Amino acid sequence: LNQPLNHIRLLASNMERLVSKPDSDPEQMKGKLRKLDRSVDRAAKIIDHMRAFGRLDIDDMQPISIVTALKGALVLFESQLKSEGVLVDVDIEDNLPLIDGIESQLEQVFLNIIANARDAISINAAGTGTIFVKCSSRLHEVVVRIRDTGAGLTKEQLVKIFDPFYTTKPVGSGTG
């Protein structure tokens, strides 16, 4: 839920800056308002999914495009990553097969991974970095690899990464 809310905050800040310019472009403002509206919709979807989380049924699964979920997550972070000097290098194989899943939940997974990559990059002294995303298929699988030029994990941290609610971030910052 923090992701779309942060995006809304960023858009509002950008819009405030644009409005204060004497030569502000109404079309640019309309575009930002449309993005803001989509982020509100995403937040509402997340809340709906949180309500339904305990009632998730295998029947809710349907054929989805992993690329659509990934691109949805990248769009949410696009302006923030750009403003922080983080590049995104995306390599998506053509004609990837559909997978069974729930698109909004898969998008949320990608949002969390991209947020972690962004946070890891921000720890670097240089302050800039790259997130690499590669989607491919082999046999009957779709493979997504996401890596970054961030600080990385120690061996002690690495063994804990699948522990529920484990985070390397300060208290109140990570989702675990």
PDB file of C-alpha atoms in Angstrom:
ATOM      1  CA  LEU A   1       0.000   0.000   0.000  1.00  0.00           C
ATOM      2  CA  ASN A   2       2.933   2.326   0.626  1.00  0.00           C
ATOM      3  CA  GLN A   3       4.015   2.079  -3.014  1.00  0.00           C
ATOM      4  CA  PRO A   4       0.956   3.719  -4.611  1.00  0.00           C
ATOM      5  CA  LEU A   5       0.708   6.194  -1.725  1.00  0.00           C
ATOM      6  CA  ASN A   6       4.345   7.222  -2.221  1.00  0.00           C
ATOM      7  CA  HIS A   7       3.677   7.543  -5.945  1.00  0.00           C
ATOM      8  CA  ILE A   8       0.664   9.765  -5.213  1.00  0.00           C
ATOM      9  CA  ARG A   9       2.816  11.904  -2.906  1.00  0.00           C
ATOM     10  CA  LEU A  10       5.525  12.209  -5.576  1.00  0.00           C
ATOM     11  CA  LEU A  11       2.976  13.136  -8.260  1.00  0.00           C
ATOM     12  CA  ALA A  12       1.379  15.731  -5.975  1.00  0.00           C
ATOM     13  CA  SER A  13       4.793  17.264  -5.303  1.00  0.00           C
ATOM     14  CA  ASN A  14       5.590  17.362  -9.025  1.00  0.00           C
ATOM     15  CA  MET A  15       2.206  18.923  -9.761  1.00  0.00           C
ATOM     16  CA  GLU A  16       2.725  21.576  -7.071  1.00  0.00           C
ATOM     17  CA  ARG A  17       6.055  22.456  -8.664  1.00  0.00           C
ATOM     18  CA  LEU A  18       4.503  22.587 -12.143  1.00  0.00           C
ATOM     19  CA  VAL A  19       1.586  24.784 -11.027  1.00  0.00           C
ATOM     20  CA  SER A  20       3.977  27.324  -9.533  1.00  0.00           C
ATOM     21  CA  LYS A  21       5.613  27.844 -12.945  1.00  0.00           C
ATOM     22  CA  PRO A  22       4.101  30.727 -14.924  1.00  0.00           C
ATOM     23  CA  ASP A  23       4.272  28.724 -18.158  1.00  0.00           C
ATOM     24  CA  SER A  24       2.918  25.419 -16.815  1.00  0.00           C
ATOM     25  CA  ASP A  25       1.565  23.028 -19.422  1.00  0.00           C
ATOM     26  CA  PRO A  26      -2.065  21.953 -18.833  1.00  0.00           C
ATOM     27  CA  GLU A  27      -1.541  18.739 -20.843  1.00  0.00           C
ATOM     28  CA  GLN A  28       1.385  17.756 -18.622  1.00  0.00           C
ATOM     29  CA  MET A  29      -0.797  18.380 -15.569  1.00  0.00           C
ATOM     30  CA  LYS A  30      -3.599  16.255 -17.044  1.00  0.00           C
ATOM     31  CA  GLY A  31      -1.123  13.432 -17.616  1.00  0.00           C
ATOM     32  CA  LYS A  32       0.031  13.611 -14.001  1.00  0.00           C
ATOM     33  CA  LEU A  33      -3.600  13.635 -12.817  1.00  0.00           C
ATOM     34  CA  ARG A  34      -4.282  10.476 -14.853  1.00  0.00           C
ATOM     35  CA  LYS A  35      -1.253   8.788 -13.259  1.00  0.00           C
ATOM     36  CA  LEU A  36      -2.450   9.935  -9.842  1.00  0.00           C
ATOM     37  CA  ASP A  37      -5.886   8.433 -10.542  1.00  0.00           C
ATOM     38  CA  ARG A  38      -4.276   5.106 -11.534  1.00  0.00           C
ATOM     39  CA  SER A  39      -2.276   5.078  -8.294  1.00  0.00           C
ATOM     40  CA  VAL A  40      -5.456   5.662  -6.283  1.00  0.00           C
ATOM     41  CA  ASP A  41      -7.013   2.714  -8.143  1.00  0.00           C
ATOM     42  CA  ARG A  42      -3.945   0.594  -7.321  1.00  0.00           C
ATOM     43  CA  ALA A  43      -4.194   1.503  -3.642  1.00  0.00           C
ATOM     44  CA  ALA A  44      -7.877   0.537  -3.651  1.00  0.00           C
ATOM     45  CA  LYS A  45      -7.022  -2.779  -5.330  1.00  0.00           C
ATOM     46  CA  ILE A  46      -4.363  -3.495  -2.718  1.00  0.00           C
ATOM     47  CA  ILE A  47      -6.875  -2.839   0.053  1.00  0.00           C
ATOM     48  CA  ASP A  48      -9.381  -5.139  -1.678  1.00  0.00           C
ATOM     49  CA  HIS A  49      -6.697  -7.812  -1.989  1.00  0.00           C
ATOM     50  CA  MET A  50      -5.809  -7.446   1.679  1.00  0.00           C
ATOM     51  CA  ARG A  51      -9.460  -8.069   2.546  1.00  0.00           C
ATOM     52  CA  ALA A  52      -9.602 -11.093   0.277  1.00  0.00           C
ATOM     53  CA  PHE A  53      -6.143 -12.436   1.162  1.00  0.00           C
ATOM     54  CA  GLY A  54      -7.436 -14.926   3.696  1.00  0.00           C
ATOM     55  CA  ARG A  55     -10.108 -16.101   1.293  1.00  0.00           C
ATOM     56  CA  LEU A  56      -7.781 -16.692  -1.689  1.00  0.00           C
ATOM     57  CA  ASP A  57      -8.901 -19.677  -3.704  1.00  0.00           C
ATOM     58  CA  ILE A  58      -7.149 -21.576  -6.478  1.00  0.00           C
ATOM     59  CA  ASP A  59     -10.194 -20.700  -8.610  1.00  0.00           C
ATOM     60  CA  ASP A  60      -9.047 -17.047  -8.517  1.00  0.00           C
ATOM     61  CA  MET A  61      -6.035 -17.983 -10.636  1.00  0.00           C
ATOM     62  CA  GLN A  62      -6.245 -17.277 -14.344  1.00  0.00           C
ATOM     63  CA  PRO A  63      -3.864 -17.048 -17.310  1.00  0.00           C
ATOM     64  CA  ILE A  64      -1.958 -13.759 -17.020  1.00  0.00           C
ATOM     65  CA  SER A  65       0.960 -12.039 -18.664  1.00  0.00           C
ATOM     66  CA  ILE A  66       3.960 -11.776 -16.390  1.00  0.00           C
ATOM     67  CA  VAL A  67       5.122  -8.894 -18.610  1.00  0.00           C
ATOM     68  CA  THR A  68       1.955  -6.881 -17.890  1.00  0.00           C
ATOM     69  CA  ALA A  69       2.453  -7.299 -14.128  1.00  0.00           C
ATOM     70  CA  LEU A  70       6.129  -6.373 -14.388  1.00  0.00           C
ATOM     71  CA  LYS A  71       5.503  -3.321 -16.571  1.00  0.00           C
ATOM     72  CA  GLY A  72       2.745  -2.171 -14.198  1.00  0.00           C
ATOM     73  CA  ALA A  73       5.221  -2.225 -11.323  1.00  0.00           C
ATOM     74  CA  LEU A  74       7.900  -0.433 -13.338  1.00  0.00           C
ATOM     75  CA  VAL A  75       5.468   2.321 -14.369  1.00  0.00           C
ATOM     76  CA  LEU A  76       4.711   3.039 -10.712  1.00  0.00           C
ATOM     77  CA  PHE A  77       8.412   3.549  -9.971  1.00  0.00           C
ATOM     78  CA  GLU A  78       9.410   5.200 -13.248  1.00  0.00           C
ATOM     79  CA  SER A  79       9.547   8.867 -12.189  1.00  0.00           C
ATOM     80  CA  GLN A  80      10.898   8.131  -8.721  1.00  0.00           C
ATOM     81  CA  LEU A  81      13.743   5.970 -10.034  1.00  0.00           C
ATOM     82  CA  LYS A  82      14.586   8.549 -12.682  1.00  0.00           C
ATOM     83  CA  SER A  83      14.665  11.377 -10.120  1.00  0.00           C
ATOM     84  CA  GLU A  84      16.985   9.311  -7.902  1.00  0.00           C
ATOM     85  CA  GLY A  85      19.379   8.564 -10.772  1.00  0.00           C
ATOM     86  CA  VAL A  86      18.497   4.862 -10.900  1.00  0.00           C
ATOM     87  CA  LEU A  87      18.497   3.354 -14.381  1.00  0.00           C
ATOM     88  CA  VAL A  88      16.326   0.374 -15.298  1.00  0.00           C
ATOM     89  CA  ASP A  89      17.655  -2.010 -17.951  1.00  0.00           C
ATOM     90  CA  VAL A  90      14.788  -4.227 -19.165  1.00  0.00           C
ATOM     91  CA  ASP A  91      15.280  -7.227 -21.457  1.00  0.00           C
ATOM     92  CA  ILE A  92      12.033  -9.079 -22.229  1.00  0.00           C
ATOM     93  CA  GLU A  93      11.952 -12.025 -24.585  1.00  0.00           C
ATOM     94  CA  ASP A  94       9.232 -11.866 -27.243  1.00  0.00           C
ATOM     95  CA  ASN A  95       6.148 -14.099 -27.045  1.00  0.00           C
ATOM     96  CA  LEU A  96       6.444 -15.224 -23.439  1.00  0.00           C
ATOM     97  CA  PRO A  97       3.731 -17.716 -22.525  1.00  0.00           C
ATOM     98  CA  LEU A  98       0.970 -16.807 -20.086  1.00  0.00           C
ATOM     99  CA  ILE A  99       1.218 -18.122 -16.533  1.00  0.00           C
ATOM    100  CA  ASP A 100      -1.478 -19.001 -14.007  1.00  0.00           C
ATOM    101  CA  GLY A 101      -1.727 -16.370 -11.313  1.00  0.00           C
ATOM    102  CA  ILE A 102      -3.351 -13.213 -10.030  1.00  0.00           C
ATOM    103  CA  GLU A 103      -1.916 -10.222 -11.853  1.00  0.00           C
ATOM    104  CA  SER A 104      -2.285  -7.682  -9.049  1.00  0.00           C
ATOM    105  CA  GLN A 105      -0.544  -9.956  -6.555  1.00  0.00           C
ATOM    106  CA  LEU A 106       2.311 -10.656  -8.945  1.00  0.00           C
ATOM    107  CA  GLU A 107       2.638  -6.932  -9.589  1.00  0.00           C
ATOM    108  CA  GLN A 108       2.890  -6.401  -5.826  1.00  0.00           C
ATOM    109  CA  VAL A 109       5.731  -8.932  -5.651  1.00  0.00           C
ATOM    110  CA  PHE A 110       7.549  -6.991  -8.378  1.00  0.00           C
ATOM    111  CA  LEU A 111       6.872  -3.707  -6.561  1.00  0.00           C
ATOM    112  CA  ASN A 112       8.479  -5.088  -3.411  1.00  0.00           C
ATOM    113  CA  ILE A 113      11.528  -6.412  -5.273  1.00  0.00           C
ATOM    114  CA  ILE A 114      12.023  -3.151  -7.176  1.00  0.00           C
ATOM    115  CA  ALA A 115      11.629  -1.138  -3.957  1.00  0.00           C
ATOM    116  CA  ASN A 116      14.272  -3.304  -2.290  1.00  0.00           C
ATOM    117  CA  ALA A 117      16.599  -2.833  -5.274  1.00  0.00           C
ATOM    118  CA  ARG A 118      16.066   0.932  -5.167  1.00  0.00           C
ATOM    119  CA  ASP A 119      16.769   0.986  -1.430  1.00  0.00           C
ATOM    120  CA  ALA A 120      19.916  -1.125  -1.864  1.00  0.00           C
ATOM    121  CA  ILE A 121      21.170   1.235  -4.563  1.00  0.00           C
ATOM    122  CA  SER A 122      20.485   4.286  -2.379  1.00  0.00           C
ATOM    123  CA  ILE A 123      22.919   2.874   0.197  1.00  0.00           C
ATOM    124  CA  ASN A 124      25.765   3.153  -2.348  1.00  0.00           C
ATOM    125  CA  ALA A 125      27.994   6.157  -1.820  1.00  0.00           C
ATOM    126  CA  ALA A 126      27.672   7.133  -5.483  1.00  0.00           C
ATOM    127  CA  GLY A 127      23.884   7.388  -5.146  1.00  0.00           C
ATOM    128  CA  THR A 128      23.279   6.071  -8.637  1.00  0.00           C
ATOM    129  CA  GLY A 129      22.891   2.566  -9.947  1.00  0.00           C
ATOM    130  CA  THR A 130      21.022   0.228 -12.209  1.00  0.00           C
ATOM    131  CA  ILE A 131      18.251  -2.329 -11.815  1.00  0.00           C
ATOM    132  CA  PHE A 132      18.474  -5.090 -14.409  1.00  0.00           C
ATOM    133  CA  VAL A 133      15.298  -6.988 -15.343  1.00  0.00           C
ATOM    134  CA  LYS A 134      15.351  -9.998 -17.655  1.00  0.00           C
ATOM    135  CA  CYS A 135      12.328 -12.109 -18.635  1.00  0.00           C
ATOM    136  CA  SER A 136      12.759 -15.268 -20.661  1.00  0.00           C
ATOM    137  CA  SER A 137      11.279 -18.705 -21.091  1.00  0.00           C
ATOM    138  CA  ARG A 138      12.723 -22.160 -21.072  1.00  0.00           C
ATOM    139  CA  LEU A 139      10.782 -25.337 -21.551  1.00  0.00           C
ATOM    140  CA  HIS A 140       7.475 -24.707 -19.733  1.00  0.00           C
ATOM    141  CA  GLU A 141       8.733 -21.961 -17.426  1.00  0.00           C
ATOM    142  CA  VAL A 142       8.851 -18.198 -17.493  1.00  0.00           C
ATOM    143  CA  VAL A 143      11.954 -16.917 -15.738  1.00  0.00           C
ATOM    144  CA  VAL A 144      12.280 -13.406 -14.304  1.00  0.00           C
ATOM    145  CA  ARG A 145      15.663 -12.263 -13.036  1.00  0.00           C
ATOM    146  CA  ILE A 146      15.996  -8.962 -11.214  1.00  0.00           C
ATOM    147  CA  ARG A 147      19.356  -7.757  -9.970  1.00  0.00           C
ATOM    148  CA  ASP A 148      20.793  -4.419  -8.960  1.00  0.00           C
ATOM    149  CA  THR A 149      24.068  -2.643  -8.365  1.00  0.00           C
ATOM    150  CA  GLY A 150      23.224  -2.107  -4.705  1.00  0.00           C
ATOM    151  CA  ALA A 151      25.219  -2.907  -1.610  1.00  0.00           C
ATOM    152  CA  GLY A 152      24.307  -6.601  -1.444  1.00  0.00           C
ATOM    153  CA  LEU A 153      23.875  -8.845   1.581  1.00  0.00           C
ATOM    154  CA  THR A 154      26.338 -10.367   4.001  1.00  0.00           C
ATOM    155  CA  LYS A 155      26.450 -14.166   4.391  1.00  0.00           C
ATOM    156  CA  GLU A 156      24.654 -13.805   7.726  1.00  0.00           C
ATOM    157  CA  GLN A 157      21.867 -11.788   6.132  1.00  0.00           C
ATOM    158  CA  LEU A 158      21.587 -14.065   3.117  1.00  0.00           C
ATOM    159  CA  VAL A 159      20.659 -17.143   5.189  1.00  0.00           C
ATOM    160  CA  LYS A 160      17.755 -15.217   6.734  1.00  0.00           C
ATOM    161  CA  ILE A 161      16.154 -13.705   3.626  1.00  0.00           C
ATOM    162  CA  PHE A 162      13.257 -16.174   3.554  1.00  0.00           C
ATOM    163  CA  ASP A 163      12.483 -15.802   7.265  1.00  0.00           C
ATOM    164  CA  PRO A 164       9.051 -14.165   7.680  1.00  0.00           C
ATOM    165  CA  PHE A 165       9.315 -10.417   8.306  1.00  0.00           C
ATOM    166  CA  TYR A 166      13.120 -10.414   8.175  1.00  0.00           C
ATOM    167  CA  THR A 167      14.532  -7.104   6.959  1.00  0.00           C
ATOM    168  CA  THR A 168      17.893  -5.370   6.897  1.00  0.00           C
ATOM    169  CA  LYS A 169      16.183  -1.999   7.000  1.00  0.00           C
ATOM    170  CA  PRO A 170      15.716   0.126  10.116  1.00  0.00           C
ATOM    171  CA  VAL A 171      12.640  -0.509  12.259  1.00  0.00           C
ATOM    172  CA  GLY A 172       9.562   0.869  10.534  1.00  0.00           C
ATOM    173  CA  SER A 173      11.193   1.000   7.094  1.00  0.00           C
ATOM    174  CA  GLY A 174      11.029  -2.551   5.755  1.00  0.00           C
ATOM    175  CA  THR A 175       8.137  -4.840   5.020  1.00  0.00           C
ATOM    176  CA  GLY A 176      10.152  -8.006   5.722  1.00  0.00           C
TER     177      GLY A 176
END
